[in-house]
PDB file of C-alpha atoms in Angstrom:
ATOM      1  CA  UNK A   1       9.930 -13.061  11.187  1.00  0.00           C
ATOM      2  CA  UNK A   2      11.406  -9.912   9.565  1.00  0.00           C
ATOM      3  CA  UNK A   3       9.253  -7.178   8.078  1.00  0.00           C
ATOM      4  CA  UNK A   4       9.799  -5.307   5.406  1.00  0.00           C
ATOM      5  CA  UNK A   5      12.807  -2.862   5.771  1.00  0.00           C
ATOM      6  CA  UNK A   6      13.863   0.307   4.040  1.00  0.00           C
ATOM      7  CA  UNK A   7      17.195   2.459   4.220  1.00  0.00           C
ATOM      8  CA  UNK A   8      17.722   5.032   4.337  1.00  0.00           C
ATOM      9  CA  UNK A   9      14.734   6.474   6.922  1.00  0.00           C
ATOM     10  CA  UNK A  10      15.366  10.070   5.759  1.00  0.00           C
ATOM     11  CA  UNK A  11      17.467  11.614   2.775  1.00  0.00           C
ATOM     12  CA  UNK A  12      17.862  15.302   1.599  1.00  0.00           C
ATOM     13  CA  UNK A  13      19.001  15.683  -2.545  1.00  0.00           C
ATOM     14  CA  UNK A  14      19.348  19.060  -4.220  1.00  0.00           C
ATOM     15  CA  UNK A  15      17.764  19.354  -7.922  1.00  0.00           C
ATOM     16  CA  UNK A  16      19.170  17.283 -10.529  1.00  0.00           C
ATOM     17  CA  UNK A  17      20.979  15.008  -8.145  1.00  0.00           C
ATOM     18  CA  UNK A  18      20.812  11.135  -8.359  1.00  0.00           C
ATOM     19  CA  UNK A  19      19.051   8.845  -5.119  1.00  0.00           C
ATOM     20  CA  UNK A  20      19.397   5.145  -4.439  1.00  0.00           C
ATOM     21  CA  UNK A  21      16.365   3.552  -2.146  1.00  0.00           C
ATOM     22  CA  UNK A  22      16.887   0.306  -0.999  1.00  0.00           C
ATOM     23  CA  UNK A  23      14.593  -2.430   0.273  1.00  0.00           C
ATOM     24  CA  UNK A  24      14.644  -5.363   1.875  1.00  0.00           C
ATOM     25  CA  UNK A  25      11.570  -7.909   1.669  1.00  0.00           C
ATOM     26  CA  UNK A  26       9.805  -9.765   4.204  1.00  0.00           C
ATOM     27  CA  UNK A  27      11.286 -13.413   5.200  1.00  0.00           C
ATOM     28  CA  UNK A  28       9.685 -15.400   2.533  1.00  0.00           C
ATOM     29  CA  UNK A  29       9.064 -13.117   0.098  1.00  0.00           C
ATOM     30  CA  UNK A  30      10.238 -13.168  -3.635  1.00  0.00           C
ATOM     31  CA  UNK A  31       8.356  -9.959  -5.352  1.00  0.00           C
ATOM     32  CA  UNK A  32       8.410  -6.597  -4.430  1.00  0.00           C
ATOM     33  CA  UNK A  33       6.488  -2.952  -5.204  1.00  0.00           C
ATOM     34  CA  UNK A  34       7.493   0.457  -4.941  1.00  0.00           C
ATOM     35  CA  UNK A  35       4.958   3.152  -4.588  1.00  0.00           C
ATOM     36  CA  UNK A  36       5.346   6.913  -4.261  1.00  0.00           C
ATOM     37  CA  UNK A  37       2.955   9.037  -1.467  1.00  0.00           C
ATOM     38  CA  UNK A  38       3.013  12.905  -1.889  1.00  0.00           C
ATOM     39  CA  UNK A  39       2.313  14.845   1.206  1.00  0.00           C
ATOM     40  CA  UNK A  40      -1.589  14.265   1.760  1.00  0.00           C
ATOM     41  CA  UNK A  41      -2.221  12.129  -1.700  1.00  0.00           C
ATOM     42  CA  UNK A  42      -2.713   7.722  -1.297  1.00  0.00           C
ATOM     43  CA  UNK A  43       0.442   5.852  -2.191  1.00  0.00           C
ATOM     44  CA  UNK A  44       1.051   5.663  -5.991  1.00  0.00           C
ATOM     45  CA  UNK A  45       2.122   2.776  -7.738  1.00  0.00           C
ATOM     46  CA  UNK A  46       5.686   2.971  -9.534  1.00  0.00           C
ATOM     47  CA  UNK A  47       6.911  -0.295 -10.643  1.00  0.00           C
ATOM     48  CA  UNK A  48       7.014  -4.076  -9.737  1.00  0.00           C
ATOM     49  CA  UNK A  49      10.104  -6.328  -9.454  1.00  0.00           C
ATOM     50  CA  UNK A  50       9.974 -10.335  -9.908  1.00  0.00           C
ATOM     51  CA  UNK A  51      12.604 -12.341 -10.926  1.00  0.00           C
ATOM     52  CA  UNK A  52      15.173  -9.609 -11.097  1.00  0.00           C
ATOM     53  CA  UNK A  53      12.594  -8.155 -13.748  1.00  0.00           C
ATOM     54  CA  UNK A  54      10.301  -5.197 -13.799  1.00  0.00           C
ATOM     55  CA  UNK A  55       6.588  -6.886 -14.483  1.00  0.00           C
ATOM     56  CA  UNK A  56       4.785  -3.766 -14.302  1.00  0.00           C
ATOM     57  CA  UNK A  57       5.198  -0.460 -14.616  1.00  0.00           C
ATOM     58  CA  UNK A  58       2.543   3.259 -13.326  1.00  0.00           C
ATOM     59  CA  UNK A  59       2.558   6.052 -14.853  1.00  0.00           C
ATOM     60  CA  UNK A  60       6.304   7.202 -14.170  1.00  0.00           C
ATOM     61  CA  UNK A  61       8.751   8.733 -16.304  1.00  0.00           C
ATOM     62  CA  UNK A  62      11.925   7.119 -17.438  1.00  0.00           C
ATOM     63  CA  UNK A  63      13.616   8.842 -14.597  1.00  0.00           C
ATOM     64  CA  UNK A  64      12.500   6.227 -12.923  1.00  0.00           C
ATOM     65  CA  UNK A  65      14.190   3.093 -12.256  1.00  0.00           C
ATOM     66  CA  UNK A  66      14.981  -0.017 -10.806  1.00  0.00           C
ATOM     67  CA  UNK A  67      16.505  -3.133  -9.805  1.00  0.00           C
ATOM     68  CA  UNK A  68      16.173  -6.745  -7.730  1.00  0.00           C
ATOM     69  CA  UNK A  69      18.880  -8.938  -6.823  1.00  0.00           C
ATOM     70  CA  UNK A  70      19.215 -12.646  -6.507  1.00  0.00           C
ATOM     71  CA  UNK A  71      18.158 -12.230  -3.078  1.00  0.00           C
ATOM     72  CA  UNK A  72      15.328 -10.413  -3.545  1.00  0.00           C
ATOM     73  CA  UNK A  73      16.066  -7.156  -1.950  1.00  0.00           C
ATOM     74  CA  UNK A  74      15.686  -4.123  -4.613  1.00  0.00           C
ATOM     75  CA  UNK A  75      16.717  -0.404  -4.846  1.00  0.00           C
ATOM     76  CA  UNK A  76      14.675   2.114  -7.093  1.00  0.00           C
ATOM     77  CA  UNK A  77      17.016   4.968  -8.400  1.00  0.00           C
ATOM     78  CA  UNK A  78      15.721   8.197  -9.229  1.00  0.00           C
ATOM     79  CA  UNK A  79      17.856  11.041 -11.511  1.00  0.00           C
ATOM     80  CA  UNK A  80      17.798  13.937 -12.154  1.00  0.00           C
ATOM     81  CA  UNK A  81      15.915  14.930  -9.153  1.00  0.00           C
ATOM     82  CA  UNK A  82      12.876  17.549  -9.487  1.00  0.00           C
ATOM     83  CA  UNK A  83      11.070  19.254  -6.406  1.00  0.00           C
ATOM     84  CA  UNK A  84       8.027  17.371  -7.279  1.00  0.00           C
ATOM     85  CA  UNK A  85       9.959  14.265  -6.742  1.00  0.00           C
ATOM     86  CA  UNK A  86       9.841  15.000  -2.472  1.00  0.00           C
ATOM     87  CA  UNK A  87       7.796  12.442  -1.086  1.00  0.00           C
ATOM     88  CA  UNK A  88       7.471   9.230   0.880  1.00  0.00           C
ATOM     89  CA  UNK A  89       8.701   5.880  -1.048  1.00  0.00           C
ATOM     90  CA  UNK A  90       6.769   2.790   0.130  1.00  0.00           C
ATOM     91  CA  UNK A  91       8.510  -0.036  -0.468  1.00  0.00           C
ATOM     92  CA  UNK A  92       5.580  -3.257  -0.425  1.00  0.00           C
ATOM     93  CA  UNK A  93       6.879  -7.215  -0.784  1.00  0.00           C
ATOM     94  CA  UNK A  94       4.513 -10.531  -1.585  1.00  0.00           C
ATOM     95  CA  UNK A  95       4.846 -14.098  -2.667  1.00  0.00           C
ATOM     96  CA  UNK A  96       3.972 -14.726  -6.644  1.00  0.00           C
ATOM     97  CA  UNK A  97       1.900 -17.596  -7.248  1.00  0.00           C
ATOM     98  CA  UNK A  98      -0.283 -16.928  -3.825  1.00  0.00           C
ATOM     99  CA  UNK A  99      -3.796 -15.968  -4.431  1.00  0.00           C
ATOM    100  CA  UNK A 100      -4.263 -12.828  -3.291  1.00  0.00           C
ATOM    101  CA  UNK A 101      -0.742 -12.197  -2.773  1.00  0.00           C
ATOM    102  CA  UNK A 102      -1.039  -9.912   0.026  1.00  0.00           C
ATOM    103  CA  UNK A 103       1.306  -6.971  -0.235  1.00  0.00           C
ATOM    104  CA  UNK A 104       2.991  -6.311   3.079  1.00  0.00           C
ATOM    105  CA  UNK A 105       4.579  -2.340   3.439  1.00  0.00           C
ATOM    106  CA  UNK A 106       8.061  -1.371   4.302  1.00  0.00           C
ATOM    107  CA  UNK A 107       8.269   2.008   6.983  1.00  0.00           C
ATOM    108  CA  UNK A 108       9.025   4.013   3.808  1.00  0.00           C
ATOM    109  CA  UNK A 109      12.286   6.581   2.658  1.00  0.00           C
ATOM    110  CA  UNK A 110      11.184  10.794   2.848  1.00  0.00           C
ATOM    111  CA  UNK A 111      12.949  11.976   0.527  1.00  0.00           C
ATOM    112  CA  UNK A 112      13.095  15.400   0.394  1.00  0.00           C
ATOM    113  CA  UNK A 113      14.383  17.471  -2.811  1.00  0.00           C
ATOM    114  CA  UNK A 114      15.565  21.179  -2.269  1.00  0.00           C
TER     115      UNK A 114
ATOM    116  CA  UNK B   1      -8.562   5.061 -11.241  1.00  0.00           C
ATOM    117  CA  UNK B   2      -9.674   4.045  -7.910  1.00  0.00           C
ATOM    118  CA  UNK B   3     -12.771   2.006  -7.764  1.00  0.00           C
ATOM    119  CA  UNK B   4     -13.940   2.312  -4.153  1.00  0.00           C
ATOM    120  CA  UNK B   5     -15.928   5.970  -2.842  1.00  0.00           C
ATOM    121  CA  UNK B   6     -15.233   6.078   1.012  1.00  0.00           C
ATOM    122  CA  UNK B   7     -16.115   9.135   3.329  1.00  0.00           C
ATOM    123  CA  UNK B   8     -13.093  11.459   3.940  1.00  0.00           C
ATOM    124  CA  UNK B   9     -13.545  11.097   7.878  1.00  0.00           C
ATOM    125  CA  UNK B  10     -15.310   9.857  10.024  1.00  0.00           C
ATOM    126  CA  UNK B  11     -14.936   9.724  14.440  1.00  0.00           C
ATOM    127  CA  UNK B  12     -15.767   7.167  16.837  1.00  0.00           C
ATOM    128  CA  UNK B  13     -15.239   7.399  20.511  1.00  0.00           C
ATOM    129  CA  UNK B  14     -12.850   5.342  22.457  1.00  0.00           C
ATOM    130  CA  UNK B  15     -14.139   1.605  22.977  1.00  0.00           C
ATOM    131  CA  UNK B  16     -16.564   1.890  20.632  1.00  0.00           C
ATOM    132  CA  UNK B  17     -17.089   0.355  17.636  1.00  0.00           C
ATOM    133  CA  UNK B  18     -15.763   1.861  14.690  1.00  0.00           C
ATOM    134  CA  UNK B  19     -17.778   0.786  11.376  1.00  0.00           C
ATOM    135  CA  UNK B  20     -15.827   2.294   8.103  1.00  0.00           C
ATOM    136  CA  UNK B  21     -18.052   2.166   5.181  1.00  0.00           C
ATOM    137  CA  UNK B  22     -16.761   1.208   1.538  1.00  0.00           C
ATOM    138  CA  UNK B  23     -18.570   1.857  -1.955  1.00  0.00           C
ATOM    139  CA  UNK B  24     -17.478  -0.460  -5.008  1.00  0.00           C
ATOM    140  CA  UNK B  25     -20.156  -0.825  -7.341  1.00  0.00           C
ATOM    141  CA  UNK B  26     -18.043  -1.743 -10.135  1.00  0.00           C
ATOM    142  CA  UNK B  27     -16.649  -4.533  -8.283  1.00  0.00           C
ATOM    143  CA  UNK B  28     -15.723  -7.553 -10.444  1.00  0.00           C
ATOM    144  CA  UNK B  29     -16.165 -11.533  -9.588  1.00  0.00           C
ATOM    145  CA  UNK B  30     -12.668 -11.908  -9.545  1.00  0.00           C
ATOM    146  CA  UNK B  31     -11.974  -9.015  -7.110  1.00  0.00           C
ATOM    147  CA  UNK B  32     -11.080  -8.847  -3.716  1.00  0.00           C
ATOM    148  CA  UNK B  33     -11.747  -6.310  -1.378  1.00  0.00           C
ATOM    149  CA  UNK B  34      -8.564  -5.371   0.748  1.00  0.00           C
ATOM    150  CA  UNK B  35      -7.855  -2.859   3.641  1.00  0.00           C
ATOM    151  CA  UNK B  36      -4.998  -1.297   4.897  1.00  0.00           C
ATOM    152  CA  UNK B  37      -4.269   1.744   7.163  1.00  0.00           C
ATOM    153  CA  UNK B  38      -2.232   4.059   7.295  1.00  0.00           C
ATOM    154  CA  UNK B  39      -0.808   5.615  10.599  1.00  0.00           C
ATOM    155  CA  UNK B  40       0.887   9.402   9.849  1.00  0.00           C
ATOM    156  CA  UNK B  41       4.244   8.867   8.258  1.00  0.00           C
ATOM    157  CA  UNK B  42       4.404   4.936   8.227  1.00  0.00           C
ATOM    158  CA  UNK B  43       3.881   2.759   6.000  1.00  0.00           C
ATOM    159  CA  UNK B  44       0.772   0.912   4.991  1.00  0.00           C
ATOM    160  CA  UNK B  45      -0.538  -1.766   7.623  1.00  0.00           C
ATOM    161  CA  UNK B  46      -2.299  -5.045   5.913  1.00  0.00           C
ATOM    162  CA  UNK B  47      -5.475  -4.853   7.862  1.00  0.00           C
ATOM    163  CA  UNK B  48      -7.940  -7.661   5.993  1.00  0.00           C
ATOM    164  CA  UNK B  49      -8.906  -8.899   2.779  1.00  0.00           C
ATOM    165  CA  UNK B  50     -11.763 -10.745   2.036  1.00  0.00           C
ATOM    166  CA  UNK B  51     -13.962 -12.125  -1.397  1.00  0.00           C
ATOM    167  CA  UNK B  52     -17.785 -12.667  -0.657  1.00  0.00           C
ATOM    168  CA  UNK B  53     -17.406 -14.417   2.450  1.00  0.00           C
ATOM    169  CA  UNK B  54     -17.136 -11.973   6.058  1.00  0.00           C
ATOM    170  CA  UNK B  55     -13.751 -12.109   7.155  1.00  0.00           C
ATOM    171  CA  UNK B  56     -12.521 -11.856  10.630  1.00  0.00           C
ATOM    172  CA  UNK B  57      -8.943 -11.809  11.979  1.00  0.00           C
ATOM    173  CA  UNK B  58      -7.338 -10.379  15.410  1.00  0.00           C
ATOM    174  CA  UNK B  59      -7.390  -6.659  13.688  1.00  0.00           C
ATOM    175  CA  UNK B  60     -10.656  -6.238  12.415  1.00  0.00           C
ATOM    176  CA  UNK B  61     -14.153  -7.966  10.978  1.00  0.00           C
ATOM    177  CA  UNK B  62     -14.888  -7.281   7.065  1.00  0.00           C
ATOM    178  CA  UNK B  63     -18.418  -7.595   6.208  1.00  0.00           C
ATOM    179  CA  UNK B  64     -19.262  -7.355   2.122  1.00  0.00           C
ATOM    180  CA  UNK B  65     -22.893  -7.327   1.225  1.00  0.00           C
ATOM    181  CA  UNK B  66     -24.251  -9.857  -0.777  1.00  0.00           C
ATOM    182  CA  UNK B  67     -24.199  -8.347  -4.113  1.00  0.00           C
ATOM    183  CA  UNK B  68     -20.439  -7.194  -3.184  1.00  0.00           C
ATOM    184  CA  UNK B  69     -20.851  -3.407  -3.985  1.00  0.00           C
ATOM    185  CA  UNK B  70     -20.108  -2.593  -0.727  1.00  0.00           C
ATOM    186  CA  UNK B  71     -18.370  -3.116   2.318  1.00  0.00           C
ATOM    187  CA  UNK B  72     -17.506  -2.366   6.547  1.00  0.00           C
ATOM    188  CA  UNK B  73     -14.205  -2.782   8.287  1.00  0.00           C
ATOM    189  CA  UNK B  74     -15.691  -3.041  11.793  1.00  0.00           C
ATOM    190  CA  UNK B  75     -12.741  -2.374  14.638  1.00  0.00           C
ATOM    191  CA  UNK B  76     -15.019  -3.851  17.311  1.00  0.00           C
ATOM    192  CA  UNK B  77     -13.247  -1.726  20.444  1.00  0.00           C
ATOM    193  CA  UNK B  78     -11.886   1.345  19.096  1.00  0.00           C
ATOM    194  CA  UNK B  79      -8.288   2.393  20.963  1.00  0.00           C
ATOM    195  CA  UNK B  80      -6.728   6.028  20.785  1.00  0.00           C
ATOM    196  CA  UNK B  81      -3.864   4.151  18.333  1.00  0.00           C
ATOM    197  CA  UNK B  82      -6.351   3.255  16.042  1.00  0.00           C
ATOM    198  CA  UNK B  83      -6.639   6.763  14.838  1.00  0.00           C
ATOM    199  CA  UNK B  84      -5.367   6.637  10.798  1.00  0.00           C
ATOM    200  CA  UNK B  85      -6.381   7.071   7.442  1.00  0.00           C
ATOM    201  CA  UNK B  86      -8.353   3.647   5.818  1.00  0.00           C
ATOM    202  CA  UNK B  87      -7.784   2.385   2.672  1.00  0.00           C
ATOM    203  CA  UNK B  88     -10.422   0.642   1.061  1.00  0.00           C
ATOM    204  CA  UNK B  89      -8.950  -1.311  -2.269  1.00  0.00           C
ATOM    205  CA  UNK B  90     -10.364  -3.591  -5.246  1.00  0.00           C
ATOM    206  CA  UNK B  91      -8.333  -6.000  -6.958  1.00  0.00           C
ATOM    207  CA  UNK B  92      -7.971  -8.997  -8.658  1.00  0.00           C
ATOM    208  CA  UNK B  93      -7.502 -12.296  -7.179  1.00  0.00           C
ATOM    209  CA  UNK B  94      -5.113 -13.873  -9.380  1.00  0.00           C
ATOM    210  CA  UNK B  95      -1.591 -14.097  -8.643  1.00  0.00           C
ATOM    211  CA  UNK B  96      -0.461 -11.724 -11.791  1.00  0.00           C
ATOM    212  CA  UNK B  97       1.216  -9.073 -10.394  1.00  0.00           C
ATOM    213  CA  UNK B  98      -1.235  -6.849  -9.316  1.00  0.00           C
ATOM    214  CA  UNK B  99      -0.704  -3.467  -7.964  1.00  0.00           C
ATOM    215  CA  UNK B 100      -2.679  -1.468  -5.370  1.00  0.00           C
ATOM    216  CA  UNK B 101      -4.854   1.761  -6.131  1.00  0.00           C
ATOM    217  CA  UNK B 102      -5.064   3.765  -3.669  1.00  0.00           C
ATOM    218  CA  UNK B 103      -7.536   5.982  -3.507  1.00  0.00           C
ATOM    219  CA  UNK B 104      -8.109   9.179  -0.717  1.00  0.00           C
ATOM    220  CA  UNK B 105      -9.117   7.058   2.233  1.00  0.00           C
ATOM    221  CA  UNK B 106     -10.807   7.511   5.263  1.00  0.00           C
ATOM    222  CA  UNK B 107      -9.683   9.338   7.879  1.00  0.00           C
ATOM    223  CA  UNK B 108     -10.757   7.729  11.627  1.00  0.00           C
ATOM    224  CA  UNK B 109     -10.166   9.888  14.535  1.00  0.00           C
ATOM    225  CA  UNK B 110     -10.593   7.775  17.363  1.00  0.00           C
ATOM    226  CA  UNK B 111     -11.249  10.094  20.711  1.00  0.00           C
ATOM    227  CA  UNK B 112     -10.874   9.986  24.263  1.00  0.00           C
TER     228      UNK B 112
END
């Protein structure tokens, strides 16, 4: 049963570049999270992806963005890169319609911004 | 806006017990309690959830107290890889989207 996987592990941007994350959900799976974690902070939530449509949305600017495919798997772009924008990205999948629906974590992308 | 107050660390020797308290006095009918750890660098583990009921599983045993304010993850035999920060989390039960709040966790250093 595959987990959840992320690529890449590790990526280094300068300011005001553009990044592509990409995730793959767990076997089953249909909706999937992205969360940010700054060095020492909890994971914070960015947006949610079902359907191939954002459902919900934290407390992130505009800069912000993403995308699901037909099969599920989704990439969260992020431009115009600031330093404030180095950090983990948590990539989390679950089932709609389950009650409960458990959110299971991807290994996470550092992305670090010089 | 986290709703849960946990301690920022705690220690418990190896093959002991570990018992992780969890505030949530604002706790809602409709909310679950969930747990998750995190090991440095990785990504959130899924460790438990549970309602009103105690919950048990191959990981850990949740006990919630009967007025559901609060809660323990109990790790019955505490290993050296066990050593992580615990996330205690409220939210709702539906099936509408809902995100995780994280709040600062707990960090358990598990010792030789």
């Amino acid at each position: 049963d595959a987990g959840v996987t992320q690529s890449p592990t590790h990526l280094i941007k300068t300011r005001g570049q553009q990044v592509t994350l990409r995730c793959s959900p767990k076997s089953g799976h249909d909706t999937v999270s992205w969360y940010q974690q700054a060095l020492g902070q909890g994971p914070q939530f960015i947006f949610q992806y079902y359907e191939e449509e954002e459902r919900q949305r934290g407390n992130f600017p505009d800069r912000f963005s993403g995308h699901q495919f037909p099969n599920y798997s989704s990439e969260l772009n992020v431009n115009a890169l600031l330093l404030g924008d180095s950090a983990l990205y948590l990539c989390a999948s679950s089932l709609a319609g389950t009650v409960g629906d458990t959110q299971y974590f991807g290994p996470g992308t550092r992305l670090t911004v010089l | 806006d986290a709703k849960t107050t946990q301690p920022p660390s705690m220690d418990c020797a190896e093959g002991r017990a570990a018992n992780l308290p969890c505030n949530h006095s604002t706790i809602s009918g409709n909310e679950y309690v969930y747990w998750y750890r995190q090991i440095h660098s990785q990504g959130p583990q899924y460790i438990i959830h549970g309602l009103k009921n105690n919950e048990t599983n191959e990981m850990a045993s949740l006990i919630i107290t009967e007025d559901r304010k609060s809660s323990t993850l109990i790790l019955p035999h505490a290993t050296l890889r066990d050593t992580a920060v615990y996330y205690c989390i409220v939210r709702l039960s539906n099936t509408g989207f809902q995100k995780l709040v994280f709040g600062t966790g707990t960090r358990l250093l598990v010792s030789p």
